[in-house]
PDB file of C-alpha atoms in Angstrom:
ATOM      1  CA  MET A   1     -14.194  13.999  -7.643  1.00 41.00           C
ATOM      2  CA  ILE A   2     -11.489  16.575  -8.441  1.00 36.00           C
ATOM      3  CA  TRP A   3     -11.420  15.715 -12.132  1.00 34.00           C
ATOM      4  CA  GLN A   4     -15.211  15.953 -12.251  1.00 35.00           C
ATOM      5  CA  ILE A   5     -15.061  19.431 -10.688  1.00 31.00           C
ATOM      6  CA  VAL A   6     -12.393  20.495 -13.184  1.00 31.00           C
ATOM      7  CA  ILE A   7     -14.499  19.264 -16.118  1.00 31.00           C
ATOM      8  CA  LEU A   8     -17.557  21.030 -14.764  1.00 31.00           C
ATOM      9  CA  ALA A   9     -15.541  24.218 -14.393  1.00 33.00           C
ATOM     10  CA  MET A  10     -14.326  23.923 -17.992  1.00 34.00           C
ATOM     11  CA  ILE A  11     -17.890  23.355 -19.225  1.00 30.00           C
ATOM     12  CA  ALA A  12     -19.120  26.337 -17.195  1.00 33.00           C
ATOM     13  CA  ALA A  13     -16.377  28.541 -18.637  1.00 34.00           C
ATOM     14  CA  PHE A  14     -17.135  27.351 -22.190  1.00 33.00           C
ATOM     15  CA  LEU A  15     -20.847  28.030 -21.802  1.00 31.00           C
ATOM     16  CA  GLY A  16     -20.054  31.380 -20.285  1.00 35.00           C
ATOM     17  CA  MET A  17     -17.968  32.340 -23.295  1.00 34.00           C
ATOM     18  CA  ARG A  18     -20.791  31.236 -25.625  1.00 35.00           C
ATOM     19  CA  LEU A  19     -23.311  33.312 -23.679  1.00 30.00           C
ATOM     20  CA  TYR A  20     -21.033  36.315 -23.747  1.00 31.00           C
ATOM     21  CA  SER A  21     -20.560  36.055 -27.526  1.00 31.00           C
ATOM     22  CA  VAL A  22     -24.320  35.869 -28.105  1.00 31.00           C
ATOM     23  CA  LEU A  23     -25.305  38.607 -25.658  1.00 30.00           C
ATOM     24  CA  GLY A  24     -22.319  40.846 -26.252  1.00 34.00           C
ATOM     25  CA  ARG A  25     -24.304  43.118 -28.557  1.00 36.00           C
ATOM     26  CA  LYS A  26     -26.761  44.070 -25.763  1.00 34.00           C
ATOM     27  CA  ALA A  27     -26.459  46.947 -23.326  1.00 36.00           C
ATOM     28  CA  GLU A  28     -23.227  47.418 -21.413  1.00 41.00           C
ATOM     29  CA  HIS A  29     -24.899  46.889 -18.004  1.00 40.00           C
ATOM     30  CA  GLU A  30     -26.172  43.486 -19.185  1.00 39.00           C
ATOM     31  CA  GLU A  31     -22.636  42.509 -20.226  1.00 42.00           C
ATOM     32  CA  GLU A  32     -21.366  43.461 -16.799  1.00 44.00           C
ATOM     33  CA  ALA A  33     -24.111  41.392 -15.129  1.00 47.00           C
ATOM     34  CA  ILE A  34     -23.173  38.324 -17.178  1.00 43.00           C
ATOM     35  CA  ALA A  35     -19.495  38.830 -16.399  1.00 44.00           C
ATOM     36  CA  SER A  36     -20.316  39.039 -12.696  1.00 54.00           C
ATOM     37  CA  GLN A  37     -22.321  35.813 -12.852  1.00 52.00           C
ATOM     38  CA  LEU A  38     -19.456  34.046 -14.601  1.00 50.00           C
ATOM     39  CA  GLU A  39     -16.991  35.311 -12.014  1.00 58.00           C
ATOM     40  CA  ARG A  40     -19.217  34.075  -9.198  1.00 58.00           C
ATOM     41  CA  ALA A  41     -19.671  30.699 -10.871  1.00 51.00           C
ATOM     42  CA  GLN A  42     -15.924  30.369 -11.390  1.00 59.00           C
ATOM     43  CA  GLN A  43     -15.279  31.375  -7.782  1.00 60.00           C
ATOM     44  CA  GLU A  44     -17.809  28.829  -6.524  1.00 58.00           C
ATOM     45  CA  ASN A  45     -16.155  26.103  -8.597  1.00 52.00           C
ATOM     46  CA  GLU A  46     -12.746  27.083  -7.250  1.00 58.00           C
ATOM     47  CA  ASN A  47     -14.073  27.047  -3.705  1.00 54.00           C
ATOM     48  CA  ARG A  48     -15.571  23.587  -4.183  1.00 52.00           C
ATOM     49  CA  GLN A  49     -12.295  22.325  -5.639  1.00 51.00           C
ATOM     50  CA  GLN A  50     -10.293  23.794  -2.762  1.00 52.00           C
ATOM     51  CA  GLY A  51     -12.737  22.243  -0.282  1.00 47.00           C
ATOM     52  CA  GLN A  52     -12.336  18.849  -1.920  1.00 45.00           C
ATOM     53  CA  GLN A  53      -8.550  19.137  -1.844  1.00 49.00           C
ATOM     54  CA  ALA A  54      -8.696  20.075   1.835  1.00 42.00           C
ATOM     55  CA  GLN A  55     -10.778  17.003   2.577  1.00 42.00           C
ATOM     56  CA  LEU A  56      -8.294  14.807   0.768  1.00 40.00           C
ATOM     57  CA  THR A  57      -5.459  16.368   2.745  1.00 45.00           C
ATOM     58  CA  GLU A  58      -7.119  16.136   6.128  1.00 42.00           C
ATOM     59  CA  ALA A  59      -8.846  12.776   5.820  1.00 44.00           C
ATOM     60  CA  PRO A  60      -7.194   9.421   5.218  1.00 45.00           C
ATOM     61  CA  ARG A  61      -6.822   8.658   1.525  1.00 55.00           C
ATOM     62  CA  ASN A  62      -7.772   5.025   2.072  1.00 58.00           C
ATOM     63  CA  ASP A  63     -11.511   5.261   2.733  1.00 64.00           C
ATOM     64  CA  ARG A  64     -12.507   2.822   0.008  1.00 66.00           C
ATOM     65  CA  ALA A  65      -9.619   0.481   0.807  1.00 70.00           C
ATOM     66  CA  LEU A  66     -10.621   0.427   4.489  1.00 73.00           C
ATOM     67  CA  ALA A  67     -14.161  -0.775   3.803  1.00 71.00           C
ATOM     68  CA  GLY A  68     -14.866  -4.233   5.208  1.00 79.00           C
ATOM     69  CA  PHE A  69     -12.223  -4.307   7.931  1.00 88.00           C
ATOM     70  CA  THR A  70     -13.020  -4.816  11.582  1.00 93.00           C
ATOM     71  CA  PRO A  71     -13.315  -1.586  13.618  1.00 93.00           C
ATOM     72  CA  ALA A  72      -9.983  -2.268  15.355  1.00 96.00           C
ATOM     73  CA  ILE A  73      -8.101  -2.762  12.097  1.00 96.00           C
ATOM     74  CA  GLU A  74      -9.770   0.226  10.471  1.00 94.00           C
ATOM     75  CA  GLN A  75      -8.914   2.435  13.433  1.00 95.00           C
ATOM     76  CA  GLY A  76      -5.301   1.287  13.361  1.00 96.00           C
ATOM     77  CA  LEU A  77      -4.970   1.919   9.641  1.00 95.00           C
ATOM     78  CA  ARG A  78      -6.540   5.366   9.973  1.00 93.00           C
ATOM     79  CA  GLU A  79      -4.148   6.289  12.786  1.00 95.00           C
ATOM     80  CA  ILE A  80      -1.206   5.139  10.681  1.00 96.00           C
ATOM     81  CA  SER A  81      -2.507   7.051   7.667  1.00 92.00           C
ATOM     82  CA  THR A  82      -2.902  10.193   9.767  1.00 93.00           C
ATOM     83  CA  ALA A  83       0.599   9.910  11.238  1.00 94.00           C
ATOM     84  CA  ASP A  84       2.209   8.994   7.900  1.00 93.00           C
ATOM     85  CA  ARG A  85       0.726  11.163   5.162  1.00 87.00           C
ATOM     86  CA  GLN A  86       2.472   9.060   2.495  1.00 88.00           C
ATOM     87  CA  PHE A  87       0.850   5.802   3.601  1.00 92.00           C
ATOM     88  CA  GLU A  88      -1.619   4.196   1.227  1.00 93.00           C
ATOM     89  CA  LEU A  89      -3.005   0.739   1.909  1.00 94.00           C
ATOM     90  CA  ILE A  90      -3.141  -0.740  -1.598  1.00 93.00           C
ATOM     91  CA  PRO A  91       0.509   0.077  -2.487  1.00 94.00           C
ATOM     92  CA  PHE A  92       1.506  -1.147   0.967  1.00 95.00           C
ATOM     93  CA  LEU A  93      -0.157  -4.513   0.372  1.00 96.00           C
ATOM     94  CA  GLU A  94       1.551  -4.845  -2.985  1.00 96.00           C
ATOM     95  CA  GLY A  95       4.874  -4.048  -1.325  1.00 96.00           C
ATOM     96  CA  ALA A  96       4.210  -6.570   1.459  1.00 96.00           C
ATOM     97  CA  LYS A  97       3.453  -9.265  -1.120  1.00 97.00           C
ATOM     98  CA  SER A  98       6.725  -8.501  -2.931  1.00 96.00           C
ATOM     99  CA  ALA A  99       8.619  -8.534   0.385  1.00 97.00           C
ATOM    100  CA  TYR A 100       7.120 -11.941   1.197  1.00 97.00           C
ATOM    101  CA  GLU A 101       8.427 -13.340  -2.066  1.00 97.00           C
ATOM    102  CA  VAL A 102      11.875 -11.726  -1.798  1.00 97.00           C
ATOM    103  CA  ILE A 103      12.446 -12.668   1.848  1.00 97.00           C
ATOM    104  CA  LEU A 104      11.430 -16.288   1.318  1.00 97.00           C
ATOM    105  CA  ASP A 105      13.671 -16.548  -1.715  1.00 97.00           C
ATOM    106  CA  ALA A 106      16.611 -14.990   0.177  1.00 97.00           C
ATOM    107  CA  PHE A 107      16.086 -17.396   3.077  1.00 97.00           C
ATOM    108  CA  TRP A 108      15.961 -20.416   0.805  1.00 96.00           C
ATOM    109  CA  ARG A 109      19.118 -19.279  -0.981  1.00 95.00           C
ATOM    110  CA  GLY A 110      20.839 -18.515   2.318  1.00 96.00           C
ATOM    111  CA  ASP A 111      21.422 -14.865   1.372  1.00 97.00           C
ATOM    112  CA  LYS A 112      22.002 -13.260   4.775  1.00 97.00           C
ATOM    113  CA  GLU A 113      22.960  -9.874   3.374  1.00 97.00           C
ATOM    114  CA  GLU A 114      19.641  -9.450   1.619  1.00 97.00           C
ATOM    115  CA  LEU A 115      17.745 -10.648   4.682  1.00 97.00           C
ATOM    116  CA  LYS A 116      19.574  -8.148   6.857  1.00 96.00           C
ATOM    117  CA  GLN A 117      18.270  -5.298   4.732  1.00 96.00           C
ATOM    118  CA  LEU A 118      14.656  -6.471   4.891  1.00 97.00           C
ATOM    119  CA  CYS A 119      14.273  -7.679   8.503  1.00 97.00           C
ATOM    120  CA  ASP A 120      14.764  -6.208  11.927  1.00 96.00           C
ATOM    121  CA  ASP A 121      17.506  -7.614  14.140  1.00 96.00           C
ATOM    122  CA  ASP A 122      15.432 -10.294  15.898  1.00 96.00           C
ATOM    123  CA  VAL A 123      13.892 -11.740  12.738  1.00 97.00           C
ATOM    124  CA  TYR A 124      17.231 -11.579  10.944  1.00 97.00           C
ATOM    125  CA  ALA A 125      18.863 -13.482  13.828  1.00 97.00           C
ATOM    126  CA  SER A 126      16.239 -16.232  13.555  1.00 96.00           C
ATOM    127  CA  PHE A 127      16.630 -16.562   9.804  1.00 97.00           C
ATOM    128  CA  SER A 128      20.414 -16.504  10.068  1.00 97.00           C
ATOM    129  CA  ALA A 129      20.447 -19.232  12.746  1.00 97.00           C
ATOM    130  CA  ALA A 130      18.162 -21.447  10.650  1.00 96.00           C
ATOM    131  CA  ILE A 131      20.409 -20.997   7.605  1.00 96.00           C
ATOM    132  CA  GLU A 132      23.502 -21.900   9.631  1.00 96.00           C
ATOM    133  CA  GLU A 133      21.823 -25.023  11.065  1.00 96.00           C
ATOM    134  CA  ARG A 134      20.785 -26.083   7.584  1.00 94.00           C
ATOM    135  CA  GLU A 135      24.278 -25.584   6.202  1.00 95.00           C
ATOM    136  CA  ALA A 136      25.884 -27.359   9.168  1.00 95.00           C
ATOM    137  CA  ALA A 137      23.687 -30.386   8.526  1.00 93.00           C
ATOM    138  CA  GLY A 138      24.667 -30.350   4.861  1.00 94.00           C
ATOM    139  CA  PHE A 139      21.123 -29.853   3.674  1.00 94.00           C
ATOM    140  CA  LYS A 140      20.158 -27.891   0.584  1.00 93.00           C
ATOM    141  CA  VAL A 141      16.660 -26.802  -0.315  1.00 93.00           C
ATOM    142  CA  ASP A 142      14.919 -26.240  -3.608  1.00 94.00           C
ATOM    143  CA  ASN A 143      11.798 -24.354  -2.585  1.00 94.00           C
ATOM    144  CA  ARG A 144       9.498 -22.493  -4.928  1.00 94.00           C
ATOM    145  CA  LEU A 145       6.685 -20.086  -4.270  1.00 95.00           C
ATOM    146  CA  ILE A 146       4.012 -21.263  -6.707  1.00 95.00           C
ATOM    147  CA  ARG A 147       1.418 -18.580  -5.979  1.00 95.00           C
ATOM    148  CA  ILE A 148       0.106 -16.286  -3.290  1.00 96.00           C
ATOM    149  CA  GLU A 149      -3.576 -17.055  -2.869  1.00 95.00           C
ATOM    150  CA  ASP A 150      -4.475 -14.332  -0.393  1.00 95.00           C
ATOM    151  CA  THR A 151      -2.986 -11.256   1.257  1.00 96.00           C
ATOM    152  CA  THR A 152      -5.068  -9.858   4.109  1.00 95.00           C
ATOM    153  CA  VAL A 153      -4.509  -7.324   6.873  1.00 97.00           C
ATOM    154  CA  HIS A 154      -4.596  -9.259  10.142  1.00 97.00           C
ATOM    155  CA  SER A 155      -3.988  -6.319  12.496  1.00 97.00           C
ATOM    156  CA  ALA A 156      -2.797  -2.730  12.405  1.00 97.00           C
ATOM    157  CA  VAL A 157      -1.643  -0.476  15.210  1.00 98.00           C
ATOM    158  CA  LEU A 158       0.266   2.743  15.720  1.00 97.00           C
ATOM    159  CA  ASP A 159       2.429   2.248  18.829  1.00 94.00           C
ATOM    160  CA  LYS A 160       3.594   5.752  19.660  1.00 91.00           C
ATOM    161  CA  LYS A 161       5.478   6.545  16.451  1.00 94.00           C
ATOM    162  CA  VAL A 162       5.949   2.992  15.204  1.00 97.00           C
ATOM    163  CA  ALA A 163       3.406   1.647  12.737  1.00 98.00           C
ATOM    164  CA  ARG A 164       2.941  -2.109  12.796  1.00 98.00           C
ATOM    165  CA  ILE A 165       0.793  -3.960  10.267  1.00 98.00           C
ATOM    166  CA  ALA A 166       0.398  -7.738  10.355  1.00 98.00           C
ATOM    167  CA  ILE A 167      -0.395  -9.428   7.046  1.00 98.00           C
ATOM    168  CA  ARG A 168      -1.810 -12.926   6.677  1.00 98.00           C
ATOM    169  CA  PHE A 169      -0.383 -14.689   3.637  1.00 97.00           C
ATOM    170  CA  VAL A 170      -1.934 -17.819   2.170  1.00 97.00           C
ATOM    171  CA  ALA A 171       0.449 -19.305  -0.383  1.00 97.00           C
ATOM    172  CA  ASP A 172       1.234 -22.527  -2.217  1.00 96.00           C
ATOM    173  CA  ILE A 173       4.860 -23.580  -1.815  1.00 96.00           C
ATOM    174  CA  ALA A 174       6.680 -26.530  -3.365  1.00 94.00           C
ATOM    175  CA  SER A 175       9.590 -27.684  -1.221  1.00 93.00           C
ATOM    176  CA  VAL A 176      12.376 -30.216  -1.636  1.00 93.00           C
ATOM    177  CA  THR A 177      15.288 -30.914   0.720  1.00 94.00           C
ATOM    178  CA  TYR A 178      18.510 -32.659  -0.349  1.00 94.00           C
ATOM    179  CA  ASP A 179      21.237 -34.113   1.844  1.00 91.00           C
ATOM    180  CA  ALA A 180      24.961 -33.492   1.444  1.00 90.00           C
ATOM    181  CA  ASP A 181      25.183 -36.217  -1.215  1.00 89.00           C
ATOM    182  CA  GLY A 182      22.386 -34.689  -3.283  1.00 90.00           C
ATOM    183  CA  ASN A 183      19.789 -37.267  -2.298  1.00 92.00           C
ATOM    184  CA  MET A 184      16.239 -35.993  -1.874  1.00 91.00           C
ATOM    185  CA  VAL A 185      15.232 -36.540   1.735  1.00 89.00           C
ATOM    186  CA  ALA A 186      11.934 -34.641   1.905  1.00 90.00           C
ATOM    187  CA  GLY A 187       9.333 -32.845  -0.181  1.00 89.00           C
ATOM    188  CA  SER A 188       8.290 -32.769  -3.799  1.00 86.00           C
ATOM    189  CA  LEU A 189       8.228 -30.112  -6.486  1.00 83.00           C
ATOM    190  CA  ASP A 190       5.135 -31.712  -7.980  1.00 86.00           C
ATOM    191  CA  ASP A 191       2.935 -31.221  -4.914  1.00 86.00           C
ATOM    192  CA  ALA A 192       2.665 -27.704  -3.549  1.00 90.00           C
ATOM    193  CA  ILE A 193       1.666 -27.359   0.084  1.00 93.00           C
ATOM    194  CA  GLU A 194      -0.526 -24.537   1.359  1.00 95.00           C
ATOM    195  CA  SER A 195       1.323 -22.282   3.778  1.00 95.00           C
ATOM    196  CA  ARG A 196      -0.402 -19.802   6.091  1.00 96.00           C
ATOM    197  CA  ASP A 197       1.782 -17.172   7.685  1.00 97.00           C
ATOM    198  CA  ILE A 198       1.290 -13.917   9.569  1.00 98.00           C
ATOM    199  CA  TRP A 199       4.122 -11.487   8.997  1.00 98.00           C
ATOM    200  CA  THR A 200       4.260  -8.174  10.812  1.00 98.00           C
ATOM    201  CA  PHE A 201       5.926  -5.211   9.132  1.00 98.00           C
ATOM    202  CA  SER A 202       6.934  -2.091  11.039  1.00 98.00           C
ATOM    203  CA  ARG A 203       8.115   1.411  10.285  1.00 97.00           C
ATOM    204  CA  ASP A 204       8.951   4.492  12.343  1.00 96.00           C
ATOM    205  CA  VAL A 205       6.648   7.118  10.839  1.00 95.00           C
ATOM    206  CA  ARG A 206       9.147   9.841  11.789  1.00 93.00           C
ATOM    207  CA  SER A 207      11.845   8.288   9.615  1.00 93.00           C
ATOM    208  CA  ASP A 208      12.764   9.609   6.180  1.00 90.00           C
ATOM    209  CA  ASP A 209      13.254   5.991   5.099  1.00 91.00           C
ATOM    210  CA  PRO A 210       9.983   4.871   3.429  1.00 91.00           C
ATOM    211  CA  ASN A 211      10.825   1.169   3.739  1.00 93.00           C
ATOM    212  CA  TRP A 212       9.093  -1.213   6.142  1.00 97.00           C
ATOM    213  CA  LEU A 213      10.940  -4.004   7.944  1.00 97.00           C
ATOM    214  CA  LEU A 214       9.732  -7.477   8.781  1.00 98.00           C
ATOM    215  CA  ASP A 215       9.775  -7.600  12.577  1.00 96.00           C
ATOM    216  CA  GLU A 216       7.752 -10.715  13.411  1.00 97.00           C
ATOM    217  CA  THR A 217       6.724 -14.006  11.806  1.00 96.00           C
ATOM    218  CA  ASP A 218       4.054 -16.413  13.002  1.00 94.00           C
ATOM    219  CA  ALA A 219       2.095 -19.338  11.631  1.00 89.00           C
ATOM    220  CA  ALA A 220      -1.524 -18.462  10.883  1.00 81.00           C
TER     221      ALA A 220
END
């Protein structure tokens, strides 16, 4: 809408200049009347633009993105958007999808340091324990995320100053497990299995850190 208003203002100014050049040879009082009309038109355009900007500032910027959600999810997302003026749903979903890929890859590789940066303490502890059990048993995995079929908001809530958004991921994953001698004991890289997970990401909206942390994982 803003760019349309700007274009309309430019067209109005251009037409005003054309009118002034054509009528400029008439009486002085007519020139002043035209100038006054142009000033009023310009002021009205500026007022409309300022009003539109105010609406964008005051209202959530995710109106289109929120269409189709249940009332509870929509309310939660609006509350989060109001509390965190930088929050936008579409970039958040893209970031959640990337986090899903990175966290799974780090877990499969046994990279605890990377997991620690992306998860809260409880989730990190669970991942770390699973990695240690796997290593103690001598198992190695060769897992691959083939594709993410769907990324959907499952729930959204603002708990005091902590925003929590649960995302349902539907993905195809190929998984192979090897024993200590390198023998394949489970899985196949040729047959991907559909995985359905609900991961909840959280962020303190008062924090200067824009990053969200994974704070809960469940099977969908």
